[in-house]
mmCIF file of C-alpha atoms in Angstrom:
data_model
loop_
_atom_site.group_PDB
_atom_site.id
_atom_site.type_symbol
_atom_site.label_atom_id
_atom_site.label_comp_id
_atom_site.label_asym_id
_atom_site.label_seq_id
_atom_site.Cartn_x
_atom_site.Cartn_y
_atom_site.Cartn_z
ATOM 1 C CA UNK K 824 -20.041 28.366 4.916
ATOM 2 C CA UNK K 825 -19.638 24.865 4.667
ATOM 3 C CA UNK K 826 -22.853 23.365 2.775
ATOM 4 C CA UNK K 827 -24.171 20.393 0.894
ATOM 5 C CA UNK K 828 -24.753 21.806 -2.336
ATOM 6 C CA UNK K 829 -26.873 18.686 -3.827
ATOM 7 C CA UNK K 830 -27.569 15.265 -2.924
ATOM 8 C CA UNK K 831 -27.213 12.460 -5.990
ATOM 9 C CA UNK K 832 -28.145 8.781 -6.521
ATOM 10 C CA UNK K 833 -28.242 6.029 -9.292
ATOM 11 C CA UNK K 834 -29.519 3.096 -10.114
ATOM 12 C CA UNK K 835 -27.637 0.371 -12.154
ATOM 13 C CA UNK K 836 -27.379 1.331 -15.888
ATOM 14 C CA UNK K 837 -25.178 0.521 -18.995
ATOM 15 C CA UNK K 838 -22.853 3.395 -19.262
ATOM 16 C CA UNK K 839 -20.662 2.146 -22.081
ATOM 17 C CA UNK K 840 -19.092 -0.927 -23.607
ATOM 18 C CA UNK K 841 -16.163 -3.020 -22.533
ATOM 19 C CA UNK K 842 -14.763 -5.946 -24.579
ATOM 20 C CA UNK K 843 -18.380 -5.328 -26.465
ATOM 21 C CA UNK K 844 -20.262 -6.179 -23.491
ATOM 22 C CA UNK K 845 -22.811 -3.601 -21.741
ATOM 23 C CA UNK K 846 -21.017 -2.354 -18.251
ATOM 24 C CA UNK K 847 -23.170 -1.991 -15.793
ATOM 25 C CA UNK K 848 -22.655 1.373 -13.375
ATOM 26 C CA UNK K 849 -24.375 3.386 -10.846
ATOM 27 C CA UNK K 850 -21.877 6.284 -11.771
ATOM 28 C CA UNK K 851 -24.332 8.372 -13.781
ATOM 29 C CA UNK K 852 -25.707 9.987 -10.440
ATOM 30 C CA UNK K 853 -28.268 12.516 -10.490
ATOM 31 C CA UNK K 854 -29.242 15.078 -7.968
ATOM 32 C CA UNK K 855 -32.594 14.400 -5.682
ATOM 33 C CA UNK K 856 -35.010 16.875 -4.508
ATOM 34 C CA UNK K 857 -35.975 17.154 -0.216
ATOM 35 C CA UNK K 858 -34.658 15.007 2.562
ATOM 36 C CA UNK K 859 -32.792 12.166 2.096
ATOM 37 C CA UNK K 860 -32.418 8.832 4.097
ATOM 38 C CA UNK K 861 -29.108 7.484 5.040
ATOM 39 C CA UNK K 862 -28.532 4.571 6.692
ATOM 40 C CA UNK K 863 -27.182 0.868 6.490
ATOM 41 C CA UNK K 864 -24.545 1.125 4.001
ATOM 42 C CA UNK K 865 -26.369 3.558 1.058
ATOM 43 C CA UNK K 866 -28.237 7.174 0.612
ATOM 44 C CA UNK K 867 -32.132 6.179 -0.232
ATOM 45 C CA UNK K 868 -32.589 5.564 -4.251
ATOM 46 C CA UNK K 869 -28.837 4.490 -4.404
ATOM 47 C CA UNK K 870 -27.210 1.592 -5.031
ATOM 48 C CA UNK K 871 -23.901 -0.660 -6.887
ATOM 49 C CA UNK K 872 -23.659 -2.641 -9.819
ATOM 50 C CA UNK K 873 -20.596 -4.214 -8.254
ATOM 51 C CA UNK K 874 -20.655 -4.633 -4.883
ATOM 52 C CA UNK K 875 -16.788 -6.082 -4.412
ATOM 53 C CA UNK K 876 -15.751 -3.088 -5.363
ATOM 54 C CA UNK K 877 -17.950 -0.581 -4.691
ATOM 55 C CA UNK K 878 -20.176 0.238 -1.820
ATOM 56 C CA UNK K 879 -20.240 -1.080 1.872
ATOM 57 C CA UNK K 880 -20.095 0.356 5.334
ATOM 58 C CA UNK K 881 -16.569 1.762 4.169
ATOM 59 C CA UNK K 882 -17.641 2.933 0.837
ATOM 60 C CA UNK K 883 -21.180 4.252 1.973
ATOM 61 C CA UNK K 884 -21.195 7.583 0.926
ATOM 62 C CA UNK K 885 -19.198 9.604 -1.651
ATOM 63 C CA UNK K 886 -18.078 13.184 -1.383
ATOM 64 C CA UNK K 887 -16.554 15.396 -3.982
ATOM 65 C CA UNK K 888 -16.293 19.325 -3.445
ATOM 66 C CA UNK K 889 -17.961 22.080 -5.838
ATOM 67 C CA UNK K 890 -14.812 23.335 -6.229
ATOM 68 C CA UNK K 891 -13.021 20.322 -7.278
ATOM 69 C CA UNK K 892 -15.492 20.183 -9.969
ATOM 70 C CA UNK K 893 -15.401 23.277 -10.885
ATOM 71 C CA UNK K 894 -11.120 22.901 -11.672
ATOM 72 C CA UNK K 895 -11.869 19.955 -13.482
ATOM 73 C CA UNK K 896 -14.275 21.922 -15.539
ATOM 74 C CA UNK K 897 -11.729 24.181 -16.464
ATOM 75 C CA UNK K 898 -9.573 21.772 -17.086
ATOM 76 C CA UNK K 899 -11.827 19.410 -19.689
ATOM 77 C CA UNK K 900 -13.369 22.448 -21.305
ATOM 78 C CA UNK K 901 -16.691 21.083 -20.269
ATOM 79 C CA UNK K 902 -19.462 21.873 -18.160
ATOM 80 C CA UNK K 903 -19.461 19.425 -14.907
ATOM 81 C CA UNK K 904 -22.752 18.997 -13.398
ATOM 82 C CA UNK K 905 -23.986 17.661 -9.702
ATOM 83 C CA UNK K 906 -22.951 14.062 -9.233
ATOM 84 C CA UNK K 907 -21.087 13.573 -12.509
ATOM 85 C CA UNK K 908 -17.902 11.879 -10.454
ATOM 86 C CA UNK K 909 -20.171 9.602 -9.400
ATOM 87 C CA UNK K 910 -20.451 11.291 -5.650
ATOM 88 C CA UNK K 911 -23.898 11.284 -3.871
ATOM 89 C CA UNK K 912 -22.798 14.568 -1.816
ATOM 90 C CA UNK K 913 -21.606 17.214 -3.756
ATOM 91 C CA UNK K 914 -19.947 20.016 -1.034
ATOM 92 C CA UNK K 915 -19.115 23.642 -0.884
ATOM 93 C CA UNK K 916 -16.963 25.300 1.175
ATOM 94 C CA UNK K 917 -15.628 21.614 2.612
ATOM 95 C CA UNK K 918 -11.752 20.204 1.595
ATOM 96 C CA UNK K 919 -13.026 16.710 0.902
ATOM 97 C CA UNK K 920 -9.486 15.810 -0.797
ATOM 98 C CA UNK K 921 -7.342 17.391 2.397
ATOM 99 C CA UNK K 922 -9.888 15.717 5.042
ATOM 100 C CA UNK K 923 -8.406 14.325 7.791
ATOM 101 C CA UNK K 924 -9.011 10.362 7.912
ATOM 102 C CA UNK K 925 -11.032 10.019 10.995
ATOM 103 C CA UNK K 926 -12.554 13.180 11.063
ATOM 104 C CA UNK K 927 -16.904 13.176 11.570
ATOM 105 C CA UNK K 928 -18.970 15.679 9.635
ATOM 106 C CA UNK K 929 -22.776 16.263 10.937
ATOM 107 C CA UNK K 930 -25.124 16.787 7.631
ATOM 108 C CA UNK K 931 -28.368 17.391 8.897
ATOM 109 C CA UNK K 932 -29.124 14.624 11.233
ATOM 110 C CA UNK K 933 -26.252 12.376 9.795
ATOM 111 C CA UNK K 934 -23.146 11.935 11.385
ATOM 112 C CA UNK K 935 -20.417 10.635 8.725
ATOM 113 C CA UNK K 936 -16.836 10.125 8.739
ATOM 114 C CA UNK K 937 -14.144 10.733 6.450
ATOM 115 C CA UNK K 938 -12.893 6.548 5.535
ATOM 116 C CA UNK K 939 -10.590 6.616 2.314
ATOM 117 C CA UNK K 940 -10.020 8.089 -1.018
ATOM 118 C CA UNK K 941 -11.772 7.085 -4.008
ATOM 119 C CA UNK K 942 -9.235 5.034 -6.364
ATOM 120 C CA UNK K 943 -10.971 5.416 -9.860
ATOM 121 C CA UNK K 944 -11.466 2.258 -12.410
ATOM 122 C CA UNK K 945 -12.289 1.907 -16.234
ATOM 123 C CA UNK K 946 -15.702 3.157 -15.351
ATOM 124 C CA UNK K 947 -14.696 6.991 -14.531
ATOM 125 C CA UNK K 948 -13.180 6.448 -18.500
ATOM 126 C CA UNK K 949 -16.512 5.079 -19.423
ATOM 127 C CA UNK K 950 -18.606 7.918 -17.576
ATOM 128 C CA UNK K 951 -16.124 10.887 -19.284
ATOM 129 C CA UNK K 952 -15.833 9.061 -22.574
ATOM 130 C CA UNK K 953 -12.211 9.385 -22.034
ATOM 131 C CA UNK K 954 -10.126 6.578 -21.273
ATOM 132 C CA UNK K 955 -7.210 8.774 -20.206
ATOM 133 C CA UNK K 956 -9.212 10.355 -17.144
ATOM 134 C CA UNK K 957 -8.333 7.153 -14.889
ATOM 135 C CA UNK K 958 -4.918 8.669 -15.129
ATOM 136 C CA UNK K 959 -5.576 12.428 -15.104
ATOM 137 C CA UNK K 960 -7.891 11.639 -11.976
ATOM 138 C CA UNK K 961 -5.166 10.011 -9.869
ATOM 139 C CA UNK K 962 -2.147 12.107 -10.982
ATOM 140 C CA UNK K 963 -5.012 15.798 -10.247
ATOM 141 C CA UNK K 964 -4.805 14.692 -6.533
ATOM 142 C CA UNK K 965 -8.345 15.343 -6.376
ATOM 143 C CA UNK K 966 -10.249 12.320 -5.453
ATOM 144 C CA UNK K 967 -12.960 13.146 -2.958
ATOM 145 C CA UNK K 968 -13.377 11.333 0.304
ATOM 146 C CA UNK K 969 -15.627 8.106 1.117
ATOM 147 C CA UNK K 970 -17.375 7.965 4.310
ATOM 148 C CA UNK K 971 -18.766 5.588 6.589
ATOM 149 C CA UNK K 972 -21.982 6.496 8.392
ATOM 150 C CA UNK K 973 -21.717 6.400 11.797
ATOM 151 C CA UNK K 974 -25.541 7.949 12.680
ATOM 152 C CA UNK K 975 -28.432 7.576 10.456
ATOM 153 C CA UNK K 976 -30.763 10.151 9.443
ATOM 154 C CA UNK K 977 -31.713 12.519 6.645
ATOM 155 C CA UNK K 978 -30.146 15.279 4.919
ATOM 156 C CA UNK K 979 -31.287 17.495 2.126
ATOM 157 C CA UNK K 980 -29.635 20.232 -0.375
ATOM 158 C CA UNK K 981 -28.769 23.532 1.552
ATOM 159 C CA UNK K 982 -27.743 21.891 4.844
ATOM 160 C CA UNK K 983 -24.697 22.562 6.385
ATOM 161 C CA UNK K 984 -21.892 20.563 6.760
ATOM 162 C CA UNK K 985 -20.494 20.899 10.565
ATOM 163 C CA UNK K 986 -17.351 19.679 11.507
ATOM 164 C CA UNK K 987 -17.272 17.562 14.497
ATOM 165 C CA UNK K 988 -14.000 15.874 15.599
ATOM 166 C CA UNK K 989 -10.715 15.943 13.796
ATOM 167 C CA UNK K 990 -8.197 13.626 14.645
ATOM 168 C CA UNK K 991 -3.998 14.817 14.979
ATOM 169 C CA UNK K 992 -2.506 12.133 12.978
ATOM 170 C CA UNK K 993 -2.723 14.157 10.141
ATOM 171 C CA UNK K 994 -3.168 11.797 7.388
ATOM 172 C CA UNK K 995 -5.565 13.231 4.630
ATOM 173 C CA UNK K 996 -7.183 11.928 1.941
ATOM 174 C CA UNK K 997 -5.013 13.334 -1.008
ATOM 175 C CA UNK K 998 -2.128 11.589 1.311
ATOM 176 C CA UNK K 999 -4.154 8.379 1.154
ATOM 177 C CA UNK K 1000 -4.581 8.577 -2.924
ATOM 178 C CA UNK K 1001 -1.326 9.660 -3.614
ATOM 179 C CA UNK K 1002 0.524 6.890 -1.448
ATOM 180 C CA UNK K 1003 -1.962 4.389 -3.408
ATOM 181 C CA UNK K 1004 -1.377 6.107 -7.184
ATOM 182 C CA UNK K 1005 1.391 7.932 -7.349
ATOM 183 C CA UNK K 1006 4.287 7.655 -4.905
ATOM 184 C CA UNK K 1007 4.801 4.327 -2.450
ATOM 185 C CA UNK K 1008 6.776 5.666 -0.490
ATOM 186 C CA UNK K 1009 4.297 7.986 1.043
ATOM 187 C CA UNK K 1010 2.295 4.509 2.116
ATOM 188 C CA UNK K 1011 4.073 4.350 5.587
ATOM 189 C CA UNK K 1012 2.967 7.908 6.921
ATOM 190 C CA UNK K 1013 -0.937 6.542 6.100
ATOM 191 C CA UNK K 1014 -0.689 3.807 8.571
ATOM 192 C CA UNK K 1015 -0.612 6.698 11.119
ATOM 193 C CA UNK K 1016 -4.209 7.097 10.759
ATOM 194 C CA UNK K 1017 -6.188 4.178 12.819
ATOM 195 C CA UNK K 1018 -9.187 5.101 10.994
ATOM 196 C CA UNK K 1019 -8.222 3.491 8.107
ATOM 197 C CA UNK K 1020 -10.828 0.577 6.694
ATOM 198 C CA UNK K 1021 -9.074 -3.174 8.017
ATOM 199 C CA UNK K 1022 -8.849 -3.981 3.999
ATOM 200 C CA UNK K 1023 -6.920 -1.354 2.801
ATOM 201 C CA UNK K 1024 -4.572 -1.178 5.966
ATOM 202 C CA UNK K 1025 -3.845 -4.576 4.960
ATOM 203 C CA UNK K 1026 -3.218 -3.803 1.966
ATOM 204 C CA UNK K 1027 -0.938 -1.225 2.667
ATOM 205 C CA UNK K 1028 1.163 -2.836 4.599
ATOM 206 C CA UNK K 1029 2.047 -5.552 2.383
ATOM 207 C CA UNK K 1030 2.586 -2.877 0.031
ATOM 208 C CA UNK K 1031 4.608 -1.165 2.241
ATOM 209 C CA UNK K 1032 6.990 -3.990 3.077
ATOM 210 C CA UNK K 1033 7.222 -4.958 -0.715
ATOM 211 C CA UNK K 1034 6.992 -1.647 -2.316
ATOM 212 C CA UNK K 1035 8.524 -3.349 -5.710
ATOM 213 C CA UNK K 1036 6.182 -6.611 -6.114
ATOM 214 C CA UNK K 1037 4.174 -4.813 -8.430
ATOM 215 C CA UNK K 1038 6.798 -3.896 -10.990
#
């Protein structure tokens, strides 16, 4: 059965040092007991140190699967606890990497919808200690799904995670993520999906029609 396993937030805190400055991070997410409030663009008791980057009605809420956790604990050697990617809904029994862009999950009385990968930065290094991960985590094709909220409510540990609507156009998040990471010339099949945040399907398509100005 498809459930929400825990539900995590953080507060801005120094997680490491960068350049030999203090970064700044709401990465270190830890779970919270009862119902939760979601709405505007956060889960109650969250909240981002950089707000550019992170965060927004496209970047509301994070989702990483159990199981995806569990692999990368196998992987590391290392024990991987509740919210340590950084997600505020850690799943079981839900494909948050092969989501379908587009496609609305009731938690509770929440209604959320799958938006865009997550595309790591120095901080997942900072948060592992390991300033290889940024790499491992893009080339594991395992990055977890964003979502925008599309009801408000409250959700809590133990509910279940229903899906509501999936869209045909096929394009998942690990299609989304590995486009962006690892292979440009997957980034035309994405622009299938008209879910797809206005930012990065800008993006995108610049990328697509200049697949070398990065080199």
């Amino acid at each position: 059965m498809a459930t929400l396993l825990s539900v995590n937030v953080a507060r801005p805190e120094p997680i490491g040092l960068r350049r030999g400055r203090p970064v700044p991070s709401a990465i270190a997410k830890r779970p919270v007991e009862g119902r939760v409030r979601v709405e505007g663009v956060n889960v109650a008791g969250d909240d981002q140190a950089d707000r550019i980057a992170h965060g927004g009605p496209d970047k509301a809420v994070y989702a990483y699967a159990r199981e995806d956790a569990d692999w990368w604990a196998g992987e590391l050697g290392r024990e991987i606890p509740h919210g340590m990617f950084g997600e505020n809904l850690t799943t079981t029994g839900v494909d948050c990497t092969n989501a379908v862009i587009g496609e609305q999950w009731r938690i509770g009385t929440v209604l959320l919808e799958v938006c865009q990968p997550r595309v790591p930065c120095f901080k997942l290094g900072l948060r592992f200690d390991d300033p290889q991960m940024l790499k491992r985590f893009a080339q594991a094709s395992r990055p977890g799904a964003y979502l925008r909220i599309v009801e408000e409510g409250e959700l809590g540990a133990g509910d279940a995670v229903e899906l509501l609507d999936r869209p045909d156009h096929g394009v998942t998040i690990r299609l989304v993520s590995d486009a962006m990471l690892l292979d440009e010339e997957l980034l035309p099949r994405t622009l299938a999906a008209p879910q797809l945040p206005e930012r990065l399907r800008g993006w995108i398509e610049q990328r697509a029609e200049q697949p070398d100005a990065a080199q």
